[in-house]
PDB file of C-alpha atoms in Angstrom:
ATOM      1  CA  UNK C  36      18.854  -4.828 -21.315  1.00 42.00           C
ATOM      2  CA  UNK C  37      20.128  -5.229 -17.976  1.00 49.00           C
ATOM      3  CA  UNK C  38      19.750  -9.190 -17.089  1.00 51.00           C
ATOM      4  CA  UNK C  39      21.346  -7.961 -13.073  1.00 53.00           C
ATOM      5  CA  UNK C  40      18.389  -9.803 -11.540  1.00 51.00           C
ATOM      6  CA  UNK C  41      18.351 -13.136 -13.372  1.00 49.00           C
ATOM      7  CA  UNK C  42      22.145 -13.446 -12.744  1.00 51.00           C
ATOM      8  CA  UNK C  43      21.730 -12.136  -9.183  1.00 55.00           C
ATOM      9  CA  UNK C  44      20.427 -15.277  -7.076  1.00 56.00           C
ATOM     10  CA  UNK C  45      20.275 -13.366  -3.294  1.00 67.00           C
ATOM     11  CA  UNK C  46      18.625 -10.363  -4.779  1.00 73.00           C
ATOM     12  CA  UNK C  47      15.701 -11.967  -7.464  1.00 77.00           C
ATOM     13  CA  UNK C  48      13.867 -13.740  -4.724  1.00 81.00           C
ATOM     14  CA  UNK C  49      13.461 -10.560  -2.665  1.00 81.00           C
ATOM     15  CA  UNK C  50      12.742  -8.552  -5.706  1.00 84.00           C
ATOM     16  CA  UNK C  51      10.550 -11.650  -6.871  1.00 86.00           C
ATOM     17  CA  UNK C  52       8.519 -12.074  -3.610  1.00 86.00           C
ATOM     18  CA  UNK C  53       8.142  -7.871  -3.340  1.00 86.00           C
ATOM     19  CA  UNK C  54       6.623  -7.604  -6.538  1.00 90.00           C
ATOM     20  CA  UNK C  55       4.387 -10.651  -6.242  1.00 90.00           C
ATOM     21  CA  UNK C  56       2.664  -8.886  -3.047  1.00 86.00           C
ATOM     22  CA  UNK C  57       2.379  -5.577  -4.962  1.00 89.00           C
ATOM     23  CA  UNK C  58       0.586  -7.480  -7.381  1.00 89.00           C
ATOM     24  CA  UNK C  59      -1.265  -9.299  -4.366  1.00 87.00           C
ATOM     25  CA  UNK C  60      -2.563  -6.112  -3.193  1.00 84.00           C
ATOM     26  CA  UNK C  61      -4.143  -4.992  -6.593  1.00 85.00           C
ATOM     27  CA  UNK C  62      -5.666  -8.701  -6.465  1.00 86.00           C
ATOM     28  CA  UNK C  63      -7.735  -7.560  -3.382  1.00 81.00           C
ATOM     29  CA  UNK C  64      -5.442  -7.973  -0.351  1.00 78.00           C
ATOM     30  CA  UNK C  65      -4.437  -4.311   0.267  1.00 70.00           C
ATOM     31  CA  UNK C  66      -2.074  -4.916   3.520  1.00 69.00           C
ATOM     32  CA  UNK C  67       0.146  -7.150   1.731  1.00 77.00           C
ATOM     33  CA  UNK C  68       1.563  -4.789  -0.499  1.00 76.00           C
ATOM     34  CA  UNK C  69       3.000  -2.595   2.189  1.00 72.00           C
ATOM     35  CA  UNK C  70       5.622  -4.983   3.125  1.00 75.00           C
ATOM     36  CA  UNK C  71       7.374  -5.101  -0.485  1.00 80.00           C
ATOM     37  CA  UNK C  72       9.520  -1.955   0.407  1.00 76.00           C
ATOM     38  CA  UNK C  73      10.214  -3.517   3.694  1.00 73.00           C
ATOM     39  CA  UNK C  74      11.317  -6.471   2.324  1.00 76.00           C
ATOM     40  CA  UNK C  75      13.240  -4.826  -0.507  1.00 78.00           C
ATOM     41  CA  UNK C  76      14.638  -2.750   2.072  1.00 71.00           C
ATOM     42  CA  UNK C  77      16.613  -5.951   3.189  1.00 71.00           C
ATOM     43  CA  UNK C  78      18.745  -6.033   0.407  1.00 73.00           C
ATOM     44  CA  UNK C  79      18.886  -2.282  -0.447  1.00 73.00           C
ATOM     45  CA  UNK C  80      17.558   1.338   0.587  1.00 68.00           C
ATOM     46  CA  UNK C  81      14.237   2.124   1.195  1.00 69.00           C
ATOM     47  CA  UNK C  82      14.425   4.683  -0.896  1.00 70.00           C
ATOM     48  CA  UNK C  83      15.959   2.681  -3.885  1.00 75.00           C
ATOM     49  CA  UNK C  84      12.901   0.048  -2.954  1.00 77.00           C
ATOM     50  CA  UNK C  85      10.314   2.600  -3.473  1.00 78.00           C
ATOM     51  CA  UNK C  86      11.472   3.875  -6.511  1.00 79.00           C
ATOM     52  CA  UNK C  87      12.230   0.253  -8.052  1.00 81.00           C
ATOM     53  CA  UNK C  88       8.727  -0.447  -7.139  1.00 85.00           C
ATOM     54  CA  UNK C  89       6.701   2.301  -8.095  1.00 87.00           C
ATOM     55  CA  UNK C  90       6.421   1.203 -12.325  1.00 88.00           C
ATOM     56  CA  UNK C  91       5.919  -2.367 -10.618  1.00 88.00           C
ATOM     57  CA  UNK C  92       2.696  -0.889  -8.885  1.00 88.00           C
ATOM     58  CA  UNK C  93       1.425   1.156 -11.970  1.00 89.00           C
ATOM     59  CA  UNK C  94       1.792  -2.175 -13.967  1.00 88.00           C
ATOM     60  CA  UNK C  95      -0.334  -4.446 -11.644  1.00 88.00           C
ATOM     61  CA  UNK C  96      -2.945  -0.939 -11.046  1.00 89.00           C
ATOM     62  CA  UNK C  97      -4.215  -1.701 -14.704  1.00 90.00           C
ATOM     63  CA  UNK C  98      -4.625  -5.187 -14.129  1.00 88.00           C
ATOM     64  CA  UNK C  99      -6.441  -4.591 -11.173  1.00 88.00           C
ATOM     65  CA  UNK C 100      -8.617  -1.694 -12.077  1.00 91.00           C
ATOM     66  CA  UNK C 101      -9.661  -4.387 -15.073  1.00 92.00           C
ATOM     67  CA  UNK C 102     -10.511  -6.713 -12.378  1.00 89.00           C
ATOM     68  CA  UNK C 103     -12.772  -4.435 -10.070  1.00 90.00           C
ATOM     69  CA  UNK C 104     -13.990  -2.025 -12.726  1.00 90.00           C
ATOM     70  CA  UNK C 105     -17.515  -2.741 -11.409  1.00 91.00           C
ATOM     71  CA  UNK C 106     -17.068  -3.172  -7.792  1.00 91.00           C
ATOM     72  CA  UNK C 107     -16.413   0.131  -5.817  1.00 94.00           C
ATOM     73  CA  UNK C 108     -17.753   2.564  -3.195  1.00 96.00           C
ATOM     74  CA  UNK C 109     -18.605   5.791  -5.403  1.00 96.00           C
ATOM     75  CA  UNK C 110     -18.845   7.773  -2.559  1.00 96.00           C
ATOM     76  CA  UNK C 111     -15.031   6.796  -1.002  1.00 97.00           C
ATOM     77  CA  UNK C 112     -14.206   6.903  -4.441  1.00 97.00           C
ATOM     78  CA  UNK C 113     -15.107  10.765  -4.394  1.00 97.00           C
ATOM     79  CA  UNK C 114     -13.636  11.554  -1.762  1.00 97.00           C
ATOM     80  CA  UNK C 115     -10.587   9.737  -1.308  1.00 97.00           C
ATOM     81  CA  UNK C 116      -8.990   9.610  -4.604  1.00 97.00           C
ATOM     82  CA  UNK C 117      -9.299  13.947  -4.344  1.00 98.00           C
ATOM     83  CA  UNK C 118      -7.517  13.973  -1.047  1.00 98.00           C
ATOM     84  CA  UNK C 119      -4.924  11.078  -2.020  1.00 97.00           C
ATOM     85  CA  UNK C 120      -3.613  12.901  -4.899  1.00 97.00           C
ATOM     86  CA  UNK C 121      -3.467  15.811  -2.255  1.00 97.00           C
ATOM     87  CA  UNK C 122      -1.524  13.579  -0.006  1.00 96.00           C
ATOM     88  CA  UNK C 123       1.261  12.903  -2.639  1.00 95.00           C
ATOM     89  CA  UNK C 124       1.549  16.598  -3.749  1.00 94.00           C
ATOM     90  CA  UNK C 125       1.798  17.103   0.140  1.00 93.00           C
ATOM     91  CA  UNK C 126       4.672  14.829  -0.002  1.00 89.00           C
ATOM     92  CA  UNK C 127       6.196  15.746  -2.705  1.00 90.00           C
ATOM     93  CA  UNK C 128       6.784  19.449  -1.549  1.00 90.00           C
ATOM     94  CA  UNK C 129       7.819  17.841   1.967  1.00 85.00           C
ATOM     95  CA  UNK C 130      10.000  14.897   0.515  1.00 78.00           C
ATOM     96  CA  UNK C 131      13.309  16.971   1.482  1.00 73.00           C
ATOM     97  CA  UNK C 132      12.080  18.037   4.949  1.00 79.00           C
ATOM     98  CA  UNK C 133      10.799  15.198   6.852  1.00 75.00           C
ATOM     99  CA  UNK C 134      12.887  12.173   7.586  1.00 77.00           C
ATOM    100  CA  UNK C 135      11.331   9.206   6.263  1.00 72.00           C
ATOM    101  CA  UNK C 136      11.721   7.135   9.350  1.00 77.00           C
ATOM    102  CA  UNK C 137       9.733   9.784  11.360  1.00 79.00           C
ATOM    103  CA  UNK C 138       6.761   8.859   8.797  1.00 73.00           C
ATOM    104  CA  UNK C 139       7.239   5.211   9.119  1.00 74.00           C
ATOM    105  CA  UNK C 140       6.990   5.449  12.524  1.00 80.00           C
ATOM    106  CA  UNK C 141       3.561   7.142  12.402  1.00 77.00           C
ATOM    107  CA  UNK C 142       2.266   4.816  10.161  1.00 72.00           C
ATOM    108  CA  UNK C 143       3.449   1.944  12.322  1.00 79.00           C
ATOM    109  CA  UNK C 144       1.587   3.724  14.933  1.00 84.00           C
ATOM    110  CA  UNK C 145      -1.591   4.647  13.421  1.00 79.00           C
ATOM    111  CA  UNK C 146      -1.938   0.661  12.180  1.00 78.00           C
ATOM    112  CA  UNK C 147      -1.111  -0.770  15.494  1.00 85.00           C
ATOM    113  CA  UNK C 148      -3.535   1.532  17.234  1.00 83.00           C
ATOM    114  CA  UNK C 149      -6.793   0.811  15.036  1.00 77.00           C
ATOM    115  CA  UNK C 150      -5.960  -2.698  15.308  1.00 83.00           C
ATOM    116  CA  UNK C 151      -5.582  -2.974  19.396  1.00 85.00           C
ATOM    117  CA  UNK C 152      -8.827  -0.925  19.305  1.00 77.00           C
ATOM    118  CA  UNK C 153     -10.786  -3.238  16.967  1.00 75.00           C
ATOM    119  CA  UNK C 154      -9.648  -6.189  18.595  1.00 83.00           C
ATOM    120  CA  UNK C 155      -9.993  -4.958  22.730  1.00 82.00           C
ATOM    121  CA  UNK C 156     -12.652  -2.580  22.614  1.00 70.00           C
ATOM    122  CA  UNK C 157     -16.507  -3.913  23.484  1.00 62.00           C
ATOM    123  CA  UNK C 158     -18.769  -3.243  20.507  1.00 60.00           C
ATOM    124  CA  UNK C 159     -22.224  -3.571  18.908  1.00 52.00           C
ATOM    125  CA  UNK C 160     -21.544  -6.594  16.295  1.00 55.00           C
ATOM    126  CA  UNK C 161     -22.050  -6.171  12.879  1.00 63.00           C
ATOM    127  CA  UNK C 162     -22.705  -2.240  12.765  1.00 79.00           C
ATOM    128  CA  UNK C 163     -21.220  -0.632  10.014  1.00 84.00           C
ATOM    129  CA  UNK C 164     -19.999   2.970  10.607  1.00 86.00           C
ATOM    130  CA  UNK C 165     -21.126   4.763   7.782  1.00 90.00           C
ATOM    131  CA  UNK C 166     -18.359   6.906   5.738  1.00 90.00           C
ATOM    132  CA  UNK C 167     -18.283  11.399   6.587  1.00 93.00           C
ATOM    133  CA  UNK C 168     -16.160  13.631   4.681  1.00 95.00           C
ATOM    134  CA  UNK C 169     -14.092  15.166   7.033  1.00 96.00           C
ATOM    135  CA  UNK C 170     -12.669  11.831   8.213  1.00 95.00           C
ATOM    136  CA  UNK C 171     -12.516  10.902   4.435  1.00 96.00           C
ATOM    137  CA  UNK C 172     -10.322  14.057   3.115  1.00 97.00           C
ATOM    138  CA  UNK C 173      -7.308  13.731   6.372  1.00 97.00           C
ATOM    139  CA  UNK C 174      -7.109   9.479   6.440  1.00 96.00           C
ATOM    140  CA  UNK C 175      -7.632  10.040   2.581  1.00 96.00           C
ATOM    141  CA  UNK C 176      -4.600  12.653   2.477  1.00 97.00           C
ATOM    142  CA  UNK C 177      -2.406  10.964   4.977  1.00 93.00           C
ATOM    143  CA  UNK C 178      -2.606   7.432   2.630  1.00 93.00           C
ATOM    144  CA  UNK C 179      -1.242   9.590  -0.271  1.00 95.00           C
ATOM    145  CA  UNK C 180       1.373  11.494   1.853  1.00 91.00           C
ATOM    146  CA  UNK C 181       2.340   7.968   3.509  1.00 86.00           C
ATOM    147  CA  UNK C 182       2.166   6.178  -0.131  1.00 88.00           C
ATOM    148  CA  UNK C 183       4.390   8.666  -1.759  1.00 88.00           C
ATOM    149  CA  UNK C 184       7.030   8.372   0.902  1.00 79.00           C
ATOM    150  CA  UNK C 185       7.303   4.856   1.200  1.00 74.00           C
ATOM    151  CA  UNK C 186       4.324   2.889  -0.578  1.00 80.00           C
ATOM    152  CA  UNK C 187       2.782   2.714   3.131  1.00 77.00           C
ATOM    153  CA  UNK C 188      -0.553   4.376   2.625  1.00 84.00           C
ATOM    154  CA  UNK C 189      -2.565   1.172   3.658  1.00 82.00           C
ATOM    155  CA  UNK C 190      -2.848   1.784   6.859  1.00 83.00           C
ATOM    156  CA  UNK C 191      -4.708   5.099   7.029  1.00 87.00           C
ATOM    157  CA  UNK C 192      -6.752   3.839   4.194  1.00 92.00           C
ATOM    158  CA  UNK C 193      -7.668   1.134   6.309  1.00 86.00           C
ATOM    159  CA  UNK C 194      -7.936   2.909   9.507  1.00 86.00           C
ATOM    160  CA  UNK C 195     -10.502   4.719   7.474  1.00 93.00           C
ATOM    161  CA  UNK C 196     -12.493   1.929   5.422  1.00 93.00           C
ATOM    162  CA  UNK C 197     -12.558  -1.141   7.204  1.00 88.00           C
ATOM    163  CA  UNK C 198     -14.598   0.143   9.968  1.00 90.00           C
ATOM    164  CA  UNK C 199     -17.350   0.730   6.806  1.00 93.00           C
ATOM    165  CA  UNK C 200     -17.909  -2.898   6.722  1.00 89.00           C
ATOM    166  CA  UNK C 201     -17.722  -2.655   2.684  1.00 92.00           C
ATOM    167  CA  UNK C 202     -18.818  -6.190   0.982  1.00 91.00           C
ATOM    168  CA  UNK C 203     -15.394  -7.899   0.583  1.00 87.00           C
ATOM    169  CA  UNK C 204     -15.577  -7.372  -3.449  1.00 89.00           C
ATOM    170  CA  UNK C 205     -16.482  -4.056  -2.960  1.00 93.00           C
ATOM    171  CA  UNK C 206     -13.673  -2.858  -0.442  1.00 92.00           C
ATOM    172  CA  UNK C 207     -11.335  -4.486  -2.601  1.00 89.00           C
ATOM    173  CA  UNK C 208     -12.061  -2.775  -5.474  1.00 92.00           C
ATOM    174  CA  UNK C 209     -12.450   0.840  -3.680  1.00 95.00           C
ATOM    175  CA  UNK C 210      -8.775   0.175  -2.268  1.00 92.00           C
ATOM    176  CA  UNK C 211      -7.480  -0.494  -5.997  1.00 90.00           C
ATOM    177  CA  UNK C 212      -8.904   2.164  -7.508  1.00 94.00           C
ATOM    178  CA  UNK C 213      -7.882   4.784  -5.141  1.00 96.00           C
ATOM    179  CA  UNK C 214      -4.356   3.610  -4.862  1.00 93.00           C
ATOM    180  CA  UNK C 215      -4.535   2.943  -8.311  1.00 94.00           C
ATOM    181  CA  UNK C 216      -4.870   6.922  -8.924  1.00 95.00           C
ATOM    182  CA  UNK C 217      -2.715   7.731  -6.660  1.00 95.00           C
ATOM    183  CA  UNK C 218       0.550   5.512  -7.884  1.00 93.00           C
ATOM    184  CA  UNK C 219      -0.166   7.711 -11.248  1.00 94.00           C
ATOM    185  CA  UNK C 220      -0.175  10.748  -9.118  1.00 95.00           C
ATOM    186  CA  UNK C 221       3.867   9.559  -8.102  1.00 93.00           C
ATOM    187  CA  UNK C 222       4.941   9.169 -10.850  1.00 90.00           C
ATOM    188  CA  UNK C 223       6.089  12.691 -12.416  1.00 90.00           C
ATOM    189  CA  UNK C 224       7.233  13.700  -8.533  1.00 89.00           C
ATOM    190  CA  UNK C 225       9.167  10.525  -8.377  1.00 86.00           C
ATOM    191  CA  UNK C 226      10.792  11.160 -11.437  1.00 84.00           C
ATOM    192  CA  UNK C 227      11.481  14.723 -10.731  1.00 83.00           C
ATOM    193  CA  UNK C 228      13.094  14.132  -6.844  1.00 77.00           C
ATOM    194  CA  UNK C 229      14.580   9.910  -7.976  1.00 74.00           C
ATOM    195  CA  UNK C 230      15.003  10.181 -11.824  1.00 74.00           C
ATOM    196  CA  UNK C 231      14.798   6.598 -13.467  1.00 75.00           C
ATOM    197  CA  UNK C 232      17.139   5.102 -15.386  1.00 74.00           C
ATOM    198  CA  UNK C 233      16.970   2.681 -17.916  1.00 75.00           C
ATOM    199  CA  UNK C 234      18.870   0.028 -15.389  1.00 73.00           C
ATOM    200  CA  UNK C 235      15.506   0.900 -12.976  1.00 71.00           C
ATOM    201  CA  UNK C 236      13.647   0.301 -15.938  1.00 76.00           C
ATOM    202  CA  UNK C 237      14.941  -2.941 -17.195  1.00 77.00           C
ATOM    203  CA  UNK C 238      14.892  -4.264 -13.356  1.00 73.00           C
ATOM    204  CA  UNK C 239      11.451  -2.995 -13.258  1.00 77.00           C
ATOM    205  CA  UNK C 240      10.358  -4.916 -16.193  1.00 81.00           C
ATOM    206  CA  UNK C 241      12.078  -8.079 -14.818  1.00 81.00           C
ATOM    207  CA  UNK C 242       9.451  -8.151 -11.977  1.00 84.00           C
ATOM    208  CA  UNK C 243       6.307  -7.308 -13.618  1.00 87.00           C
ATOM    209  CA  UNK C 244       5.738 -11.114 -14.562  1.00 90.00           C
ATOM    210  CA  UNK C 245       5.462 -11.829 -10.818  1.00 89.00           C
ATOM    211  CA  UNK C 246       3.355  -8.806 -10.223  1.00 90.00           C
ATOM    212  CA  UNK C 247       0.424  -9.702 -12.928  1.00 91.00           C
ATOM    213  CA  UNK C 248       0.525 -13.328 -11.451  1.00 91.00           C
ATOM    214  CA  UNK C 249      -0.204 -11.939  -8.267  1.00 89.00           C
ATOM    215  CA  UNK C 250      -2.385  -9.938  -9.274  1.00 91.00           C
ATOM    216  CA  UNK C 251      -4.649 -12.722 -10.996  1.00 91.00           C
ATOM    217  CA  UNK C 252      -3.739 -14.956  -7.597  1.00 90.00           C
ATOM    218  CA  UNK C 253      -4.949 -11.717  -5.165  1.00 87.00           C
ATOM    219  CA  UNK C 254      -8.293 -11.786  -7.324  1.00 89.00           C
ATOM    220  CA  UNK C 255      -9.046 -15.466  -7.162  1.00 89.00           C
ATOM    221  CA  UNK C 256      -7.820 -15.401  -3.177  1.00 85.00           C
ATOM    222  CA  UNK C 257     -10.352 -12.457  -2.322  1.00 85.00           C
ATOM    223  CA  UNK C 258     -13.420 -14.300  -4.084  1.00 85.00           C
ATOM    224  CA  UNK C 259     -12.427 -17.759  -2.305  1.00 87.00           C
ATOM    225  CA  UNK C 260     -12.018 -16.612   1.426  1.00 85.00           C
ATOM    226  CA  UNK C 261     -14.926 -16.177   3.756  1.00 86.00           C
ATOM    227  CA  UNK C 262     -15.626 -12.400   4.338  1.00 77.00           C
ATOM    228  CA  UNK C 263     -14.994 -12.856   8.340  1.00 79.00           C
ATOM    229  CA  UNK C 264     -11.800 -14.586   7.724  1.00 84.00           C
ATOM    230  CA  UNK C 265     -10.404 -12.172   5.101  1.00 77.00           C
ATOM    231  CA  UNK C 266     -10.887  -9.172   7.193  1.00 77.00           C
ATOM    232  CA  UNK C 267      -9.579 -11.016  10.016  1.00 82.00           C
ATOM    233  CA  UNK C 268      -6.508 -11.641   7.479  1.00 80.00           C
ATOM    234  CA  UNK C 269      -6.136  -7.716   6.717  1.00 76.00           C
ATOM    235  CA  UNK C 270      -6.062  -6.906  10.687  1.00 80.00           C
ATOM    236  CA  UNK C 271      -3.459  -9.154  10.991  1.00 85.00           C
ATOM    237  CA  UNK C 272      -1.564  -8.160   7.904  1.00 79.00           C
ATOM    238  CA  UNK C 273      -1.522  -4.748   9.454  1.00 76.00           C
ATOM    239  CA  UNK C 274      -0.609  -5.158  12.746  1.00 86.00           C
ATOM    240  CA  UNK C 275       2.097  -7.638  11.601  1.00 84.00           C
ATOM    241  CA  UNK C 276       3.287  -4.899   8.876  1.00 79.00           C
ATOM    242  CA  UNK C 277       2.625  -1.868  11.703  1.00 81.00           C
ATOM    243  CA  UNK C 278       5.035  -4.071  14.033  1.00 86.00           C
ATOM    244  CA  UNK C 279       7.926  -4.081  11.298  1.00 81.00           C
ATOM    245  CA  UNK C 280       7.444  -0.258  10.593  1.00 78.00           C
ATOM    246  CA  UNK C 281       7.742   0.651  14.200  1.00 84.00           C
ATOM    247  CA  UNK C 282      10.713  -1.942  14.001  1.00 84.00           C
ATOM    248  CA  UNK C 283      12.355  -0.552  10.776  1.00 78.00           C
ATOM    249  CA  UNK C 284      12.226   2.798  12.065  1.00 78.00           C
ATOM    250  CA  UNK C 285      13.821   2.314  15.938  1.00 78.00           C
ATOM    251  CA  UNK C 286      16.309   4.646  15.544  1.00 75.00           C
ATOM    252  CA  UNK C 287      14.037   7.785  15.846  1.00 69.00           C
ATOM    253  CA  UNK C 288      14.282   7.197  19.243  1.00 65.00           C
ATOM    254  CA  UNK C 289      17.726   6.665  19.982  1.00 60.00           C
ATOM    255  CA  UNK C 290      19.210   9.691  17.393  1.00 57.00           C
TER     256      UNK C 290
END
């Protein structure tokens, strides 16, 4: 077994904290697993993050689908998980083409966008907008191209949902489930563009401790906080995690 990470003390608190917000997200706060490769990234490459991470995610999925077996949106369910899994074979046949930083970008973009328009523009209060297909099948797609590339694919999911107005529960669940199918989408492409190695493995299995207690904390967290305060707390993940993509990926504009 490889015992790198308990031996290593700058990179198992990185690792440590990266898996505890993938299992965060499965808990029921969706932004905050999109800045584990980010902060992975610190201490490695992206692309190493996403592939360290990926069994992580899988891991914490069946702990969350457990959690929020009956609390979903059928109809997102329907449509998004479809289009997701089209979003990752999208990726997968583009992996070699377009440079991930280009795609980070974007996503940076899309999240900072929908969140200077919810929080500027003048608006009936408490009107849900109510979920169309169309919509559904390209932010649907573009969270399982985005996922695939870098674990991103909150944002368009978000971009997407949140304007819904989903019971807190319920939008929890829906945003486990879906990124729950498409993680298992990953991994044969992963394996077939990054293969693992037992070293990924063993590192992998290191974290998943963190990433179950996280899970369980994400869970207890989502029933606990008001539902205008943890929406509030999802915009703000976003924009804070759309800020660091835009940041992370500054060199598209000077190469």
């Amino acid at each position: 077994m490889n015992l790198d990470l308990f031996f290593d003390s700058a990179y198992l608190p990185y690792a440590a904290v990266g898996a505890l917000l993938v299992g965060l997200s499965k808990g029921g706060l969706p932004s905050t697993g999109s800045l584990a490769v980010p902060i992975l990234s610190l201490i490695m490459s992206p692309i190493k993050a996403a592939t360290l991470l990926l069994p992580i995610y899988v891991i914490s999925d069946v702990v969350g689908v457990w959690l929020y077996r009956k609390n979903f949106s059928p109809w997102n369910l329907k449509v998004l998980i479809p289009a997701g899994v089209f979003g990752v074979f999208v990726g997968w046949l583009t992996a070699s083409v377009i440079p991930e930083k280009m795609v980070t970008l974007l996503i940076g973009l899309i999240g900072l966008a929908f969140c200077l328009n919810t929080w500027l523009r003048k608006k009936p209060v408490g009107v849900p907008k109510p979920p169309t297909l169309l919509p559904g099948l390209f932010w649907g797609t573009l969270s399982g191209f985005t996922s695939f590339i870098s674990h991103a694919g909150a944002p368009p999911y978000q971009v997407y949902v949140l304007p819904q107005q989903l019971p807190k529960t319920v939008f929890a669940g829906t945003s486990t489930l879906v990124f729950a199918a498409i993680n298992l989408a990953k991994v044969l492409p992963y394996q077939n563009l990054r293969p693992y190695s037992m070293a990924d493995m063993m590192d992998a299995l290191v974290l998943i401790p963190f990433a179950i207690g996280g899970t369980f904390l994400g869970a207890v967290l989502t029933k606990k906080i008001p539902d205008v305060l943890f929406f509030r707390l999802i915009q703000i993940g976003l924009f804070t995690i759309s800020l660091k993509l835009i940041w992370s990926s500054r060199d598209v504009f000077f190469s």
